[in-house]
PDB file of C-alpha atoms in Angstrom:
ATOM      1  CA  MET A   1     -37.498  50.222 -23.532  1.00 91.00           C
ATOM      2  CA  THR A   2     -37.946  51.252 -27.332  1.00 94.00           C
ATOM      3  CA  ARG A   3     -33.625  51.631 -27.444  1.00 93.00           C
ATOM      4  CA  SER A   4     -33.493  48.574 -25.316  1.00 94.00           C
ATOM      5  CA  PHE A   5     -36.179  46.526 -27.801  1.00 96.00           C
ATOM      6  CA  LEU A   6     -34.325  47.794 -30.958  1.00 96.00           C
ATOM      7  CA  LYS A   7     -30.784  46.684 -29.670  1.00 95.00           C
ATOM      8  CA  LEU A   8     -32.061  43.238 -29.378  1.00 96.00           C
ATOM      9  CA  LEU A   9     -33.196  42.811 -32.915  1.00 97.00           C
ATOM     10  CA  PRO A  10     -30.429  40.587 -34.596  1.00 97.00           C
ATOM     11  CA  SER A  11     -30.085  42.940 -37.444  1.00 96.00           C
ATOM     12  CA  SER A  12     -31.070  46.203 -39.333  1.00 95.00           C
ATOM     13  CA  GLU A  13     -32.803  44.768 -41.815  1.00 95.00           C
ATOM     14  CA  THR A  14     -35.322  42.639 -38.871  1.00 96.00           C
ATOM     15  CA  GLN A  15     -38.886  43.595 -39.455  1.00 96.00           C
ATOM     16  CA  ALA A  16     -40.322  44.598 -36.181  1.00 97.00           C
ATOM     17  CA  ARG A  17     -43.248  46.959 -34.915  1.00 97.00           C
ATOM     18  CA  ILE A  18     -43.257  50.001 -32.372  1.00 97.00           C
ATOM     19  CA  ILE A  19     -46.973  50.731 -31.213  1.00 96.00           C
ATOM     20  CA  THR A  20     -46.674  53.938 -28.768  1.00 95.00           C
ATOM     21  CA  VAL A  21     -49.773  55.051 -27.410  1.00 93.00           C
ATOM     22  CA  THR A  22     -50.102  59.100 -27.571  1.00 93.00           C
ATOM     23  CA  THR A  23     -53.277  61.454 -27.791  1.00 92.00           C
ATOM     24  CA  GLY A  24     -55.025  63.957 -29.210  1.00 92.00           C
ATOM     25  CA  ALA A  25     -53.745  66.172 -26.329  1.00 90.00           C
ATOM     26  CA  SER A  26     -50.450  65.842 -27.363  1.00 92.00           C
ATOM     27  CA  TYR A  27     -50.973  68.421 -30.355  1.00 95.00           C
ATOM     28  CA  ALA A  28     -54.064  70.392 -28.799  1.00 95.00           C
ATOM     29  CA  VAL A  29     -53.584  72.619 -26.195  1.00 95.00           C
ATOM     30  CA  PHE A  30     -56.022  71.625 -23.255  1.00 92.00           C
ATOM     31  CA  PRO A  31     -55.493  74.112 -20.312  1.00 93.00           C
ATOM     32  CA  GLY A  32     -54.268  72.068 -17.211  1.00 91.00           C
ATOM     33  CA  VAL A  33     -52.964  68.753 -18.993  1.00 90.00           C
ATOM     34  CA  SER A  34     -49.360  70.343 -19.954  1.00 91.00           C
ATOM     35  CA  ALA A  35     -47.461  67.269 -18.016  1.00 90.00           C
ATOM     36  CA  TYR A  36     -49.531  64.795 -19.952  1.00 88.00           C
ATOM     37  CA  GLY A  37     -49.820  66.556 -23.192  1.00 90.00           C
ATOM     38  CA  LEU A  38     -45.811  67.608 -23.305  1.00 91.00           C
ATOM     39  CA  SER A  39     -45.162  63.847 -22.212  1.00 91.00           C
ATOM     40  CA  LYS A  40     -47.386  62.850 -25.283  1.00 92.00           C
ATOM     41  CA  LEU A  41     -45.700  65.030 -27.463  1.00 93.00           C
ATOM     42  CA  VAL A  42     -42.750  63.799 -26.866  1.00 92.00           C
ATOM     43  CA  VAL A  43     -43.677  60.133 -28.004  1.00 93.00           C
ATOM     44  CA  LEU A  44     -45.251  61.337 -30.913  1.00 95.00           C
ATOM     45  CA  GLN A  45     -41.796  62.853 -32.542  1.00 95.00           C
ATOM     46  CA  LEU A  46     -40.087  60.233 -31.126  1.00 94.00           C
ATOM     47  CA  MET A  47     -42.005  57.699 -33.722  1.00 96.00           C
ATOM     48  CA  GLU A  48     -40.974  59.890 -36.145  1.00 97.00           C
ATOM     49  CA  TYR A  49     -37.079  59.540 -35.408  1.00 97.00           C
ATOM     50  CA  ILE A  50     -37.407  56.241 -34.500  1.00 96.00           C
ATOM     51  CA  ALA A  51     -39.228  55.580 -38.238  1.00 97.00           C
ATOM     52  CA  ALA A  52     -36.830  57.744 -39.917  1.00 97.00           C
ATOM     53  CA  GLU A  53     -33.813  56.088 -38.110  1.00 97.00           C
ATOM     54  CA  ASN A  54     -34.778  52.109 -38.746  1.00 97.00           C
ATOM     55  CA  PRO A  55     -36.343  51.777 -42.073  1.00 97.00           C
ATOM     56  CA  ASN A  56     -36.991  48.060 -40.964  1.00 97.00           C
ATOM     57  CA  VAL A  57     -39.332  49.373 -37.857  1.00 97.00           C
ATOM     58  CA  LEU A  58     -43.020  50.151 -38.244  1.00 97.00           C
ATOM     59  CA  ALA A  59     -43.242  52.948 -35.549  1.00 97.00           C
ATOM     60  CA  VAL A  60     -46.396  54.453 -34.930  1.00 97.00           C
ATOM     61  CA  ALA A  61     -48.128  56.948 -32.925  1.00 97.00           C
ATOM     62  CA  ILE A  62     -51.897  55.840 -31.874  1.00 96.00           C
ATOM     63  CA  HIS A  63     -54.492  58.091 -30.309  1.00 96.00           C
ATOM     64  CA  PRO A  64     -56.719  55.323 -28.442  1.00 94.00           C
ATOM     65  CA  GLY A  65     -59.706  57.144 -28.385  1.00 93.00           C
ATOM     66  CA  VAL A  66     -61.234  58.237 -25.142  1.00 92.00           C
ATOM     67  CA  ILE A  67     -61.784  55.157 -22.990  1.00 91.00           C
ATOM     68  CA  PRO A  68     -63.120  55.112 -19.369  1.00 90.00           C
ATOM     69  CA  THR A  69     -60.518  54.153 -17.017  1.00 85.00           C
ATOM     70  CA  ASP A  70     -59.517  55.235 -13.554  1.00 80.00           C
ATOM     71  CA  MET A  71     -56.873  57.621 -15.113  1.00 78.00           C
ATOM     72  CA  THR A  72     -59.202  59.475 -17.281  1.00 82.00           C
ATOM     73  CA  PHE A  73     -59.486  63.550 -16.465  1.00 81.00           C
ATOM     74  CA  ASP A  74     -63.142  64.451 -14.983  1.00 84.00           C
ATOM     75  CA  ILE A  75     -62.890  66.740 -17.926  1.00 83.00           C
ATOM     76  CA  PHE A  76     -62.667  64.026 -20.286  1.00 86.00           C
ATOM     77  CA  MET A  77     -65.549  61.483 -18.913  1.00 90.00           C
ATOM     78  CA  PRO A  78     -68.344  63.309 -20.721  1.00 93.00           C
ATOM     79  CA  PHE A  79     -66.191  62.291 -23.971  1.00 91.00           C
ATOM     80  CA  ALA A  80     -65.281  58.491 -22.811  1.00 93.00           C
ATOM     81  CA  GLN A  81     -66.958  56.811 -25.257  1.00 93.00           C
ATOM     82  CA  ASP A  82     -64.510  54.682 -26.730  1.00 94.00           C
ATOM     83  CA  THR A  83     -63.688  51.105 -25.765  1.00 94.00           C
ATOM     84  CA  PRO A  84     -60.520  48.974 -25.192  1.00 92.00           C
ATOM     85  CA  GLN A  85     -61.628  46.828 -27.838  1.00 94.00           C
ATOM     86  CA  LEU A  86     -61.100  49.566 -30.518  1.00 95.00           C
ATOM     87  CA  VAL A  87     -57.449  50.577 -29.794  1.00 94.00           C
ATOM     88  CA  GLY A  88     -56.808  46.707 -29.293  1.00 95.00           C
ATOM     89  CA  GLY A  89     -58.323  46.501 -32.695  1.00 95.00           C
ATOM     90  CA  LEU A  90     -56.139  49.304 -33.923  1.00 96.00           C
ATOM     91  CA  ALA A  91     -52.904  48.239 -32.470  1.00 96.00           C
ATOM     92  CA  THR A  92     -53.181  44.482 -33.621  1.00 95.00           C
ATOM     93  CA  TRP A  93     -53.783  45.770 -36.855  1.00 96.00           C
ATOM     94  CA  LEU A  94     -50.703  48.316 -37.320  1.00 96.00           C
ATOM     95  CA  ALA A  95     -48.536  45.247 -35.793  1.00 95.00           C
ATOM     96  CA  ALA A  96     -50.215  42.536 -38.276  1.00 93.00           C
ATOM     97  CA  TRP A  97     -47.598  40.702 -40.373  1.00 93.00           C
ATOM     98  CA  GLU A  98     -50.238  39.935 -43.182  1.00 91.00           C
ATOM     99  CA  GLY A  99     -52.702  42.012 -45.264  1.00 90.00           C
ATOM    100  CA  PRO A 100     -51.987  45.091 -47.188  1.00 92.00           C
ATOM    101  CA  THR A 101     -48.875  47.175 -46.147  1.00 92.00           C
ATOM    102  CA  ARG A 102     -49.225  49.406 -43.671  1.00 95.00           C
ATOM    103  CA  ASP A 103     -45.751  50.836 -44.217  1.00 95.00           C
ATOM    104  CA  PHE A 104     -46.723  54.391 -45.331  1.00 97.00           C
ATOM    105  CA  LEU A 105     -48.017  54.852 -41.748  1.00 97.00           C
ATOM    106  CA  ARG A 106     -44.330  54.709 -40.303  1.00 97.00           C
ATOM    107  CA  GLY A 107     -43.646  57.758 -38.160  1.00 97.00           C
ATOM    108  CA  LYS A 108     -47.199  58.856 -38.275  1.00 97.00           C
ATOM    109  CA  TYR A 109     -50.165  59.392 -35.984  1.00 97.00           C
ATOM    110  CA  VAL A 110     -53.153  57.241 -36.377  1.00 98.00           C
ATOM    111  CA  SER A 111     -56.311  57.616 -34.310  1.00 97.00           C
ATOM    112  CA  ALA A 112     -58.287  54.400 -32.933  1.00 97.00           C
ATOM    113  CA  ASN A 113     -61.332  56.365 -33.990  1.00 96.00           C
ATOM    114  CA  TRP A 114     -60.542  56.127 -37.573  1.00 97.00           C
ATOM    115  CA  ASP A 115     -61.420  53.649 -40.387  1.00 96.00           C
ATOM    116  CA  VAL A 116     -58.311  51.832 -41.578  1.00 96.00           C
ATOM    117  CA  ASN A 117     -59.998  50.809 -44.831  1.00 96.00           C
ATOM    118  CA  GLU A 118     -60.422  54.487 -45.464  1.00 96.00           C
ATOM    119  CA  LEU A 119     -57.187  55.067 -44.135  1.00 96.00           C
ATOM    120  CA  LEU A 120     -55.717  52.526 -47.078  1.00 97.00           C
ATOM    121  CA  ASN A 121     -57.881  53.973 -49.426  1.00 97.00           C
ATOM    122  CA  ARG A 122     -56.162  57.050 -48.747  1.00 97.00           C
ATOM    123  CA  GLU A 123     -52.255  56.460 -48.811  1.00 97.00           C
ATOM    124  CA  LYS A 124     -51.148  58.304 -51.686  1.00 97.00           C
ATOM    125  CA  GLU A 125     -53.124  61.640 -50.083  1.00 97.00           C
ATOM    126  CA  ILE A 126     -51.437  60.825 -46.883  1.00 97.00           C
ATOM    127  CA  VAL A 127     -47.971  60.090 -48.611  1.00 97.00           C
ATOM    128  CA  ASP A 128     -48.031  63.298 -51.341  1.00 97.00           C
ATOM    129  CA  GLN A 129     -49.202  65.704 -48.684  1.00 95.00           C
ATOM    130  CA  GLY A 130     -47.026  64.538 -45.954  1.00 95.00           C
ATOM    131  CA  LEU A 131     -49.963  64.185 -43.674  1.00 96.00           C
ATOM    132  CA  LEU A 132     -50.531  62.719 -39.811  1.00 97.00           C
ATOM    133  CA  LYS A 133     -47.207  64.376 -38.626  1.00 96.00           C
ATOM    134  CA  LEU A 134     -46.695  67.080 -36.803  1.00 96.00           C
ATOM    135  CA  ASP A 135     -45.267  70.193 -38.534  1.00 93.00           C
ATOM    136  CA  LEU A 136     -45.353  74.300 -38.217  1.00 91.00           C
ATOM    137  CA  LYS A 137     -48.788  75.853 -39.510  1.00 90.00           C
ATOM    138  CA  GLY A 138     -48.219  79.109 -41.840  1.00 88.00           C
ATOM    139  CA  ASP A 139     -46.554  80.322 -44.867  1.00 85.00           C
ATOM    140  CA  TYR A 140     -42.965  80.656 -44.809  1.00 85.00           C
ATOM    141  CA  GLY A 141     -39.518  79.531 -46.346  1.00 83.00           C
ATOM    142  CA  TYR A 142     -37.703  80.218 -49.841  1.00 83.00           C
ATOM    143  CA  ALA A 143     -41.081  81.016 -51.666  1.00 79.00           C
ATOM    144  CA  HIS A 144     -41.411  84.313 -49.465  1.00 79.00           C
ATOM    145  CA  PHE A 145     -37.751  85.350 -51.023  1.00 75.00           C
ATOM    146  CA  GLY A 146     -39.063  86.623 -54.500  1.00 64.00           C
TER     147      GLY A 146
ATOM    148  CA  MET B   1     -54.164  42.633 -24.160  1.00 74.00           C
ATOM    149  CA  PRO B   2     -57.154  40.263 -25.361  1.00 82.00           C
ATOM    150  CA  SER B   3     -56.255  41.747 -28.703  1.00 89.00           C
ATOM    151  CA  PHE B   4     -52.774  40.432 -29.043  1.00 89.00           C
ATOM    152  CA  ALA B   5     -53.625  37.143 -27.296  1.00 88.00           C
ATOM    153  CA  THR B   6     -56.259  36.793 -30.115  1.00 89.00           C
ATOM    154  CA  THR B   7     -54.088  37.602 -33.193  1.00 88.00           C
ATOM    155  CA  GLY B   8     -51.910  33.585 -33.005  1.00 86.00           C
ATOM    156  CA  ALA B   9     -49.073  35.476 -30.405  1.00 91.00           C
ATOM    157  CA  LYS B  10     -46.508  32.955 -29.512  1.00 94.00           C
ATOM    158  CA  ALA B  11     -45.748  34.844 -26.623  1.00 95.00           C
ATOM    159  CA  LEU B  12     -46.601  38.131 -24.150  1.00 95.00           C
ATOM    160  CA  VAL B  13     -43.926  39.205 -22.270  1.00 95.00           C
ATOM    161  CA  LEU B  14     -46.025  41.484 -19.678  1.00 94.00           C
ATOM    162  CA  VAL B  15     -44.445  45.051 -18.494  1.00 94.00           C
ATOM    163  CA  ALA B  16     -45.816  47.131 -15.524  1.00 90.00           C
ATOM    164  CA  LYS B  17     -44.478  48.237 -12.127  1.00 90.00           C
ATOM    165  CA  ASP B  18     -47.575  46.267 -10.332  1.00 91.00           C
ATOM    166  CA  ALA B  19     -46.453  43.004  -9.647  1.00 94.00           C
ATOM    167  CA  LYS B  20     -50.212  41.939  -8.637  1.00 95.00           C
ATOM    168  CA  LYS B  21     -51.935  43.405 -11.336  1.00 92.00           C
ATOM    169  CA  LEU B  22     -49.172  42.075 -13.799  1.00 94.00           C
ATOM    170  CA  GLN B  23     -49.825  38.295 -12.153  1.00 95.00           C
ATOM    171  CA  ASP B  24     -53.540  38.845 -12.786  1.00 95.00           C
ATOM    172  CA  THR B  25     -53.257  39.656 -16.230  1.00 93.00           C
ATOM    173  CA  ALA B  26     -51.027  36.445 -17.057  1.00 95.00           C
ATOM    174  CA  GLU B  27     -53.554  34.336 -15.561  1.00 95.00           C
ATOM    175  CA  PHE B  28     -56.328  36.128 -17.354  1.00 94.00           C
ATOM    176  CA  VAL B  29     -54.407  35.345 -20.500  1.00 94.00           C
ATOM    177  CA  ARG B  30     -53.214  31.806 -19.357  1.00 94.00           C
ATOM    178  CA  LYS B  31     -56.886  30.743 -19.021  1.00 95.00           C
ATOM    179  CA  GLN B  32     -58.657  32.641 -22.237  1.00 94.00           C
ATOM    180  CA  TYR B  33     -55.384  31.904 -24.354  1.00 94.00           C
ATOM    181  CA  PRO B  34     -53.888  28.537 -23.197  1.00 94.00           C
ATOM    182  CA  HIS B  35     -51.939  28.465 -26.541  1.00 94.00           C
ATOM    183  CA  VAL B  36     -50.550  31.774 -25.929  1.00 95.00           C
ATOM    184  CA  GLU B  37     -46.922  31.590 -23.465  1.00 95.00           C
ATOM    185  CA  THR B  38     -47.229  34.757 -21.196  1.00 95.00           C
ATOM    186  CA  LEU B  39     -44.136  36.119 -19.373  1.00 95.00           C
ATOM    187  CA  PRO B  40     -44.785  38.798 -16.889  1.00 95.00           C
ATOM    188  CA  VAL B  41     -41.921  40.787 -15.754  1.00 96.00           C
ATOM    189  CA  PRO B  42     -42.538  43.370 -12.923  1.00 96.00           C
ATOM    190  CA  THR B  43     -40.486  46.520 -14.020  1.00 93.00           C
ATOM    191  CA  ASP B  44     -40.112  49.977 -13.446  1.00 89.00           C
ATOM    192  CA  ILE B  45     -39.481  51.185 -16.854  1.00 87.00           C
ATOM    193  CA  ALA B  46     -38.255  54.435 -15.549  1.00 84.00           C
ATOM    194  CA  ASP B  47     -34.808  52.520 -13.988  1.00 88.00           C
ATOM    195  CA  PRO B  48     -32.455  51.449 -16.749  1.00 89.00           C
ATOM    196  CA  THR B  49     -30.906  48.247 -14.710  1.00 93.00           C
ATOM    197  CA  ALA B  50     -34.653  47.222 -14.177  1.00 94.00           C
ATOM    198  CA  VAL B  51     -35.159  47.627 -17.921  1.00 94.00           C
ATOM    199  CA  ALA B  52     -31.903  46.021 -19.242  1.00 95.00           C
ATOM    200  CA  ALA B  53     -32.577  43.181 -16.726  1.00 96.00           C
ATOM    201  CA  LEU B  54     -36.244  42.710 -18.335  1.00 96.00           C
ATOM    202  CA  PHE B  55     -34.555  42.441 -22.230  1.00 96.00           C
ATOM    203  CA  ASP B  56     -32.096  39.799 -20.845  1.00 97.00           C
ATOM    204  CA  GLN B  57     -34.723  37.794 -19.925  1.00 96.00           C
ATOM    205  CA  VAL B  58     -36.621  38.459 -23.111  1.00 96.00           C
ATOM    206  CA  LYS B  59     -33.171  37.506 -25.125  1.00 97.00           C
ATOM    207  CA  GLU B  60     -32.922  34.382 -23.079  1.00 96.00           C
ATOM    208  CA  LYS B  61     -36.359  32.825 -23.202  1.00 96.00           C
ATOM    209  CA  TYR B  62     -36.779  34.024 -26.871  1.00 96.00           C
ATOM    210  CA  GLY B  63     -33.872  36.053 -28.705  1.00 95.00           C
ATOM    211  CA  HIS B  64     -35.669  39.269 -29.549  1.00 96.00           C
ATOM    212  CA  ALA B  65     -39.118  41.106 -29.580  1.00 96.00           C
ATOM    213  CA  ASP B  66     -41.356  41.285 -32.770  1.00 96.00           C
ATOM    214  CA  VAL B  67     -43.584  44.093 -31.438  1.00 95.00           C
ATOM    215  CA  LEU B  68     -43.335  46.599 -28.377  1.00 95.00           C
ATOM    216  CA  VAL B  69     -46.314  48.465 -27.385  1.00 94.00           C
ATOM    217  CA  ASN B  70     -45.521  51.584 -25.387  1.00 92.00           C
ATOM    218  CA  ASN B  71     -48.500  52.173 -23.069  1.00 87.00           C
ATOM    219  CA  ALA B  72     -46.967  53.751 -19.834  1.00 71.00           C
ATOM    220  CA  GLY B  73     -48.326  56.797 -18.538  1.00 72.00           C
ATOM    221  CA  VAL B  74     -49.117  58.661 -15.802  1.00 68.00           C
ATOM    222  CA  ALA B  75     -51.755  61.620 -15.542  1.00 74.00           C
ATOM    223  CA  LYS B  76     -51.653  62.915 -11.973  1.00 78.00           C
ATOM    224  CA  VAL B  77     -51.392  66.625 -12.355  1.00 84.00           C
ATOM    225  CA  LEU B  78     -54.303  68.853 -13.849  1.00 86.00           C
ATOM    226  CA  ALA B  79     -53.948  72.434 -13.331  1.00 88.00           C
ATOM    227  CA  PRO B  80     -52.312  75.494 -15.262  1.00 91.00           C
ATOM    228  CA  VAL B  81     -48.678  75.179 -15.195  1.00 90.00           C
ATOM    229  CA  LYS B  82     -48.400  78.348 -13.060  1.00 91.00           C
ATOM    230  CA  ASP B  83     -50.352  76.355 -10.241  1.00 92.00           C
ATOM    231  CA  THR B  84     -48.441  72.964 -10.638  1.00 91.00           C
ATOM    232  CA  ASP B  85     -45.708  71.689  -8.351  1.00 92.00           C
ATOM    233  CA  PRO B  86     -42.475  71.329 -10.644  1.00 92.00           C
ATOM    234  CA  GLN B  87     -41.614  67.782  -8.814  1.00 91.00           C
ATOM    235  CA  GLU B  88     -45.273  66.476  -9.599  1.00 88.00           C
ATOM    236  CA  TRP B  89     -45.165  68.014 -13.311  1.00 88.00           C
ATOM    237  CA  TRP B  90     -41.582  66.631 -14.092  1.00 88.00           C
ATOM    238  CA  ASN B  91     -42.817  63.277 -12.533  1.00 83.00           C
ATOM    239  CA  ASP B  92     -45.895  63.086 -15.086  1.00 82.00           C
ATOM    240  CA  MET B  93     -43.712  64.642 -17.934  1.00 81.00           C
ATOM    241  CA  VAL B  94     -41.093  62.161 -17.688  1.00 79.00           C
ATOM    242  CA  LEU B  95     -42.947  59.138 -19.760  1.00 68.00           C
ATOM    243  CA  TRP B  96     -40.714  59.471 -22.058  1.00 62.00           C
ATOM    244  CA  CYS B  97     -38.024  57.714 -19.976  1.00 60.00           C
ATOM    245  CA  SER B  98     -39.869  54.851 -21.642  1.00 64.00           C
ATOM    246  CA  LEU B  99     -37.330  55.742 -24.170  1.00 67.00           C
TER     247      LEU B  99
END
């Protein structure tokens, strides 16, 4: 889908948006949901690849919250307090053409439970510190070689 | 779906495996948002031929699409890895076929 969508864009400058639904279970381990979690981990990282490879595309991975649907795992049902309108609001806000730039969210993870105005206010922090993307925790690298 | 319909989109291309549910969604959009065009295309997104045919339709009708929402997902397997059926686990995992 993503590949075909990109190939159909008239030029490499055509502005476009790709909103991919991921989940908190993509980076947090809940024993028993490996297939679901790993598939969503792949699409989360994929959005960072798409953003890096296509400067004209705002590619974002979104966590929709926990919504009671017929595919919600039983173990998550007590936490299923969010609504389809919430994730719909986030997706349309991200996909919009007008208003403040959301470019700093390209390739990143955004949760429907977050306040978008707070996100806008924290743009500098998010960009400078490389937040809202996958990384490996720990202290390592060149700085440790004296 | 209703969220995108309210934004003033010219058209919504609706993609899912279940043709009946797709039609129901298209009908809902047509009734509630009559100024929004709908193009329901039942598609198995894991089938490259079907996806190519879908985008042929998009190209013919609209030239290209501006926004793609990847919302597909199956989540049937709920068990520690060691207790899962390999094929079922893999079927859940290959969501990334939407690439």
